[in-house]
């Protein structure tokens, strides 16, 4: 069976056939939305049994599903979504859904972090995740150790020397500089550390279509489902995906405490977006590649950052090794710095000046003054998030209209 075996069908079929039984939704071809906050037990014994399973007092027999109890624990739409998302992440067995990407990252951190330990993470990192490490994890005694994305020797050394290392978090490609980190090598370094850190990869930029961290040795893949999975800039969501049932159960037990499960309506929406993730991402990647390559050499641009334009031999190697396509994000470096970048943003007409990414409409933002404004001056200087950098998330519009729009905006600088 190719890739994963999901009851004998391939992932693109499994995403449409797994996890949903129409007979449980009065025959409806699409799942009903189950908004109930609580579920009725058949008997007091059944209630006792359900709680014994949820609290881990007794083990669920293989193949059996725990009875529904209360929607903060789980609910039918979360169960359907979690079943349907597994086949589109190569190597996955289990998933847990959250009400934002940050909720997924935070819950994964609090599941595996220990007091007096450390997290090794690549920089740059999404600003919210950096903030989580500095303002929440560190005061709880979990020391954050930054290692420059793409610098394999520095990452190896950081993992080797980290005291009581509990987590290695890689964000690759890095937001917004697209610097890539070799997932397999970092996972190898983690496996040699006696503390056996859990390797997590924020796969928001290239997954699930173009990069498969679980197959490269990662333990947990994290998503802001707000981005490509959701795909229409109309909802927030997050996902943690693993190849270990035991790991997802530990994460779910924290989710029960934090109460940050994705709500039924959003599960239903996200569920309907999954079968088109690869279609959308393919088109977005093609658009981004055409635009980035067409803009190379423009007099107002000192750099166009995109995987097919990488100059560095190591970056080219990592891209060739672990990515199937270059993806829908590119960044432009304006020679005139922040004034030129802002002038461009004021002049664009089709693309929208907004943070976030992965939607069907093209979005453009200035990371240094927005998404990454919380980084220290030192982190900004080290990570390449400069004053003149503008990040693009290509949508599915006709790329020729987008190019004409960018050219007129550039001409006005
Ligand atoms: C790479 C990355 N990870 C995580 C997040 C956080 O996701 P959310 O906004 O859904 O909480 C973002 C948001 O921009 C992101 O870009």
XYZ file of C-alpha atoms and ligand atoms in Angstrom:
429
model
C 0.000 0.000 0.000
C 1.502 3.411 -0.873
C 2.278 6.007 1.828
C -0.113 5.159 4.676
C -2.460 2.262 4.863
C -5.895 3.678 5.653
C -8.175 0.681 5.284
C -6.728 -0.075 1.862
C -7.146 3.338 0.203
C -4.743 6.151 -0.602
C -4.632 9.401 1.436
C -6.620 11.497 -1.071
C -9.425 8.958 -0.868
C -9.133 8.370 2.866
C -9.602 12.080 3.626
C -13.065 11.787 2.073
C -14.055 8.404 3.419
C -12.514 7.902 6.856
C -13.994 8.849 10.167
C -17.551 9.726 9.205
C -20.493 7.362 9.383
C -23.592 8.920 7.715
C -25.867 6.658 9.773
C -24.813 8.655 12.857
C -25.977 11.887 11.152
C -29.452 10.672 10.076
C -28.044 9.626 6.694
C -26.692 13.087 5.857
C -23.861 12.998 3.294
C -22.002 15.608 5.334
C -21.654 15.366 9.103
C -24.204 17.135 11.248
C -22.879 19.750 13.656
C -23.226 18.408 17.190
C -23.432 21.519 19.349
C -24.325 19.701 22.552
C -22.050 20.459 25.508
C -22.899 17.192 27.299
C -23.848 13.615 26.406
C -26.455 11.345 27.968
C -25.291 8.017 29.419
C -27.177 4.765 28.909
C -26.749 3.884 32.600
C -24.825 5.001 35.692
C -22.448 2.096 35.039
C -21.790 3.428 31.526
C -21.013 6.869 33.033
C -18.615 5.312 35.539
C -16.916 3.310 32.768
C -16.573 6.374 30.497
C -14.906 8.368 33.288
C -12.613 5.468 34.184
C -11.388 5.420 30.574
C -10.985 9.197 30.296
C -9.044 9.426 33.555
C -6.826 6.504 32.531
C -7.979 4.153 35.319
C -8.801 1.494 32.742
C -7.469 1.039 29.223
C -9.704 1.242 26.189
C -9.751 -2.103 24.341
C -8.056 -1.761 20.905
C -10.403 -0.559 18.156
C -13.011 0.734 20.626
C -13.889 4.413 20.966
C -14.429 6.082 24.337
C -18.025 7.135 25.010
C -18.717 10.845 24.692
C -18.994 12.640 28.035
C -18.645 16.405 27.777
C -17.564 18.572 24.838
C -14.477 20.040 26.540
C -13.148 16.425 26.566
C -14.165 15.656 22.977
C -17.183 15.824 20.717
C -18.311 14.104 17.489
C -17.116 16.863 15.131
C -13.636 16.843 16.692
C -13.512 13.047 16.394
C -14.529 13.164 12.722
C -12.014 15.913 11.927
C -9.200 14.171 13.802
C -9.868 10.945 11.889
C -9.988 12.696 8.530
C -6.864 14.792 9.028
C -4.589 11.798 9.743
C -4.330 10.498 6.154
C -3.182 13.844 4.738
C -0.155 13.964 7.060
C 2.275 11.320 5.843
C 3.347 8.949 8.601
C 0.637 10.074 11.050
C -1.547 7.886 13.234
C -3.334 10.365 15.510
C -4.360 14.027 15.689
C -5.758 16.507 18.204
C -7.508 19.714 17.177
C -7.359 23.069 18.972
C -9.009 26.444 18.751
C -5.862 28.116 17.326
C -2.337 27.295 16.241
C -1.002 28.898 19.427
C -3.322 26.672 21.486
C -1.838 23.585 19.764
C 1.741 24.770 20.349
C 1.086 25.832 23.941
C -0.646 22.547 24.805
C 2.133 20.468 23.227
C 4.711 22.483 25.195
C 2.896 22.088 28.505
C 2.480 18.347 27.878
C 6.182 17.626 27.477
C 7.951 20.427 29.371
C 9.347 19.732 32.848
C 10.547 22.134 35.539
C 14.283 22.873 35.375
C 14.568 21.816 31.761
C 15.204 23.455 28.405
C 13.642 23.887 24.970
C 15.917 24.220 21.963
C 14.249 26.213 19.181
C 15.238 27.586 15.800
C 15.161 31.325 15.075
C 13.438 33.146 13.546
C 10.242 31.658 14.887
C 6.676 32.914 14.626
C 6.499 35.888 17.039
C 3.725 34.354 19.155
C 5.770 31.193 19.757
C 8.845 33.235 20.717
C 6.648 35.165 23.159
C 5.279 31.916 24.599
C 8.802 30.656 25.297
C 10.037 33.906 26.852
C 7.004 35.052 28.802
C 5.447 31.723 29.854
C 7.887 28.835 29.645
C 10.927 30.608 31.076
C 9.214 31.856 34.279
C 8.073 28.230 34.804
C 11.717 27.112 34.782
C 11.924 25.963 31.160
C 14.927 27.666 29.662
C 14.686 28.631 25.961
C 17.820 28.032 23.884
C 17.755 29.680 20.452
C 19.722 28.191 17.560
C 19.887 29.839 14.132
C 17.598 28.083 11.620
C 19.567 26.274 8.937
C 22.820 26.152 10.935
C 23.017 22.383 11.462
C 26.236 22.455 13.494
C 24.854 25.107 15.872
C 21.562 23.210 16.251
C 23.414 19.922 16.939
C 25.548 21.654 19.557
C 22.551 23.369 21.186
C 20.748 20.011 21.457
C 23.865 18.199 22.699
C 24.621 20.699 25.454
C 21.061 21.633 26.513
C 20.445 20.873 30.177
C 17.592 18.372 30.706
C 16.317 19.053 27.193
C 12.572 18.299 26.977
C 11.612 19.752 23.576
C 13.282 20.577 20.272
C 11.071 22.888 18.210
C 11.879 23.474 14.559
C 10.020 25.916 12.355
C 11.009 25.171 8.797
C 10.871 27.078 6.524
C 11.292 29.859 9.078
C 8.743 32.654 9.151
C 9.406 35.049 7.332
C 12.943 34.415 6.037
C 12.216 30.904 4.668
C 15.499 29.568 6.033
C 15.251 25.787 6.109
C 16.421 23.431 8.828
C 17.344 19.796 8.211
C 14.633 17.968 10.178
C 16.243 14.525 9.937
C 19.580 15.753 11.248
C 17.990 17.626 14.166
C 15.911 14.539 15.027
C 19.107 12.453 15.016
C 20.811 14.906 17.352
C 17.759 14.783 19.643
C 17.801 10.978 19.706
C 21.398 11.072 21.018
C 20.513 13.397 23.903
C 20.005 11.259 27.056
C 16.961 13.365 28.063
C 15.199 12.181 24.864
C 13.580 15.505 23.915
C 10.355 15.409 21.935
C 10.975 16.776 18.429
C 8.209 19.114 17.252
C 7.995 20.746 13.834
C 5.788 23.726 13.057
C 4.843 22.636 9.540
C 2.437 25.514 8.847
C 4.300 26.865 5.798
C 4.733 23.698 3.703
C 2.538 21.028 5.244
C 0.704 18.862 4.851
C 1.188 18.882 1.067
C 4.913 19.510 0.562
C 6.859 18.506 3.689
C 6.475 15.416 5.892
C 8.344 15.782 9.206
C 7.027 12.559 10.798
C 8.772 10.605 8.053
C 11.998 12.468 8.821
C 12.103 11.529 12.514
C 9.942 14.245 14.120
C 7.557 13.164 16.901
C 4.897 15.869 16.599
C 3.775 18.072 13.709
C 2.082 21.323 14.686
C -0.138 23.518 12.544
C -1.822 26.812 12.597
C -4.888 25.434 10.778
C -5.904 29.081 10.416
C -3.546 29.079 7.417
C -3.449 26.517 4.575
C -5.619 23.881 6.240
C -8.474 26.366 6.748
C -7.501 28.124 3.526
C -10.051 30.956 3.397
C -8.969 33.361 6.164
C -12.311 32.848 7.869
C -11.526 30.738 10.939
C -8.923 30.019 13.618
C -7.695 26.508 14.337
C -4.697 24.430 15.328
C -3.642 20.794 15.057
C -1.085 18.522 16.706
C -0.376 15.326 14.754
C 1.700 12.383 15.930
C 2.723 8.865 15.046
C 2.083 7.725 18.615
C -1.310 7.101 20.180
C 0.199 7.410 23.641
C 1.584 10.889 22.839
C -1.711 12.197 21.509
C -3.516 10.889 24.578
C -1.131 12.853 26.790
C -1.722 15.982 24.707
C -5.504 15.460 24.819
C -5.413 15.119 28.595
C -3.885 18.646 28.783
C -6.440 19.898 26.264
C -9.189 18.727 28.608
C -7.682 20.882 31.380
C -7.064 23.951 29.235
C -10.441 23.739 27.487
C -8.963 24.699 24.130
C -10.516 22.053 21.877
C -11.776 23.331 18.492
C -15.514 24.028 18.679
C -18.005 21.883 16.664
C -18.854 24.529 14.022
C -15.179 25.209 13.308
C -14.431 21.463 13.186
C -17.183 21.086 10.618
C -15.776 23.955 8.527
C -12.199 22.722 8.703
C -13.317 19.206 7.870
C -14.828 20.430 4.594
C -11.562 22.185 3.664
C -9.272 19.157 4.018
C -9.921 17.468 0.656
C -8.829 20.629 -1.213
C -5.694 21.487 0.788
C -3.329 19.964 -1.779
C -5.198 21.512 -4.719
C -5.065 24.973 -3.175
C -1.445 24.658 -2.030
C -0.347 23.504 -5.483
C -1.885 26.558 -7.115
C -0.517 28.886 -4.424
C 2.965 27.413 -4.842
C 2.853 27.858 -8.620
C 1.672 31.462 -8.248
C 4.379 32.255 -5.681
C 7.098 30.732 -7.855
C 6.031 32.703 -10.937
C 5.806 35.956 -8.992
C 9.067 35.541 -7.071
C 11.032 34.564 -10.174
C 9.523 37.436 -12.209
C 10.534 39.989 -9.559
C 14.212 38.961 -9.345
C 16.510 41.831 -10.323
C 13.934 44.611 -9.914
C 15.778 47.880 -9.181
C 13.905 48.495 -5.897
C 14.591 44.994 -4.564
C 17.864 43.943 -2.989
C 16.727 40.341 -2.556
C 13.902 37.972 -3.484
C 13.654 35.134 -0.967
C 12.109 31.925 -2.297
C 13.275 28.281 -2.190
C 13.852 27.983 -5.968
C 16.081 31.085 -5.751
C 18.265 29.915 -2.854
C 21.993 30.606 -3.493
C 23.404 28.897 -0.412
C 24.489 25.305 -1.169
C 23.310 23.952 2.215
C 19.892 25.594 1.856
C 19.580 24.164 -1.650
C 20.470 20.718 -0.296
C 17.855 20.851 2.460
C 15.185 22.096 0.074
C 15.928 19.291 -2.397
C 15.992 16.700 0.384
C 12.850 17.480 2.362
C 10.429 19.607 0.308
C 8.317 18.436 -2.619
C 7.391 21.955 -3.817
C 8.602 25.446 -2.854
C 5.290 26.609 -1.364
C 3.132 29.720 -1.434
C 5.245 32.143 0.632
C 7.994 34.456 -0.582
C 9.630 37.550 0.860
C 11.011 40.645 -0.836
C 13.763 42.809 0.584
C 13.317 46.462 -0.403
C 16.549 48.316 -1.126
C 14.968 51.488 0.268
C 14.269 49.841 3.656
C 11.122 50.523 5.670
C 9.999 53.693 3.781
C 10.079 51.812 0.463
C 8.358 48.765 1.983
C 5.592 50.929 3.464
C 5.166 52.859 0.199
C 4.741 49.542 -1.618
C 2.146 48.382 0.939
C 0.209 51.641 0.550
C 0.112 51.218 -3.235
C -0.901 47.587 -3.733
C -4.470 47.152 -4.970
C -5.244 43.408 -5.396
C -3.197 41.892 -2.591
C -4.297 42.906 0.895
C -2.053 44.315 3.597
C -2.840 41.871 6.392
C -0.997 39.445 8.656
C -1.677 35.697 8.396
C -1.186 33.544 5.317
C -2.383 30.489 3.447
C -5.767 31.852 2.350
C -7.025 31.846 -1.225
C -6.465 35.613 -1.382
C -2.967 37.102 -1.571
C -1.842 38.741 1.689
C 1.190 40.953 2.230
C 2.720 42.167 5.498
C 5.749 43.886 7.018
C 6.896 41.378 9.676
C 9.317 43.619 11.548
C 6.628 46.128 12.536
C 3.842 43.529 12.977
C 4.142 39.746 13.465
C 7.781 39.857 14.609
C 7.719 43.197 16.463
C 8.066 41.370 19.799
C 11.551 40.049 18.934
C 14.526 41.679 20.637
C 16.894 43.859 18.557
C 19.505 41.087 18.854
C 17.088 38.379 17.653
C 15.937 40.579 14.762
C 19.505 41.295 13.665
C 20.515 37.616 13.900
C 17.461 36.229 12.166
C 17.364 38.491 9.107
C 13.947 40.066 9.787
C 15.039 43.445 8.420
C 13.299 46.813 8.064
C 12.991 46.341 4.304
C 11.493 42.818 4.394
C 7.929 42.254 3.164
C 6.290 38.807 3.299
C 3.861 37.582 0.643
C 1.356 34.773 0.909
C 0.251 33.952 -2.621
C -3.417 33.257 -3.149
C -5.093 31.537 -6.079
C -5.793 34.663 -8.189
C -4.410 34.842 -11.743
C -0.702 35.448 -11.111
C -0.462 37.863 -14.060
C -2.869 40.271 -12.338
C -0.878 40.016 -9.132
C 2.384 40.666 -10.983
C 0.908 43.728 -12.710
C -0.293 44.971 -9.314
C 3.150 44.498 -7.721
C 4.860 46.176 -10.673
C 2.642 49.252 -10.489
C 3.197 49.464 -6.717
C 6.970 49.125 -7.199
C 6.933 51.762 -9.932
C 5.400 54.229 -7.485
C 8.255 53.984 -4.972
C 4.276 29.509 11.552
C 3.147 29.848 12.485
N 2.920 29.060 13.543
C 1.917 29.323 14.417
C 1.093 30.417 14.255
C -0.008 30.669 15.248
O -1.233 30.277 14.736
P -2.670 30.894 15.178
O -2.673 32.319 14.753
O -3.653 30.043 14.466
O -2.762 30.776 16.651
C 1.284 31.251 13.147
C 0.401 32.426 12.959
O 0.674 33.285 12.146
C 2.345 30.965 12.238
O 2.591 31.741 11.171
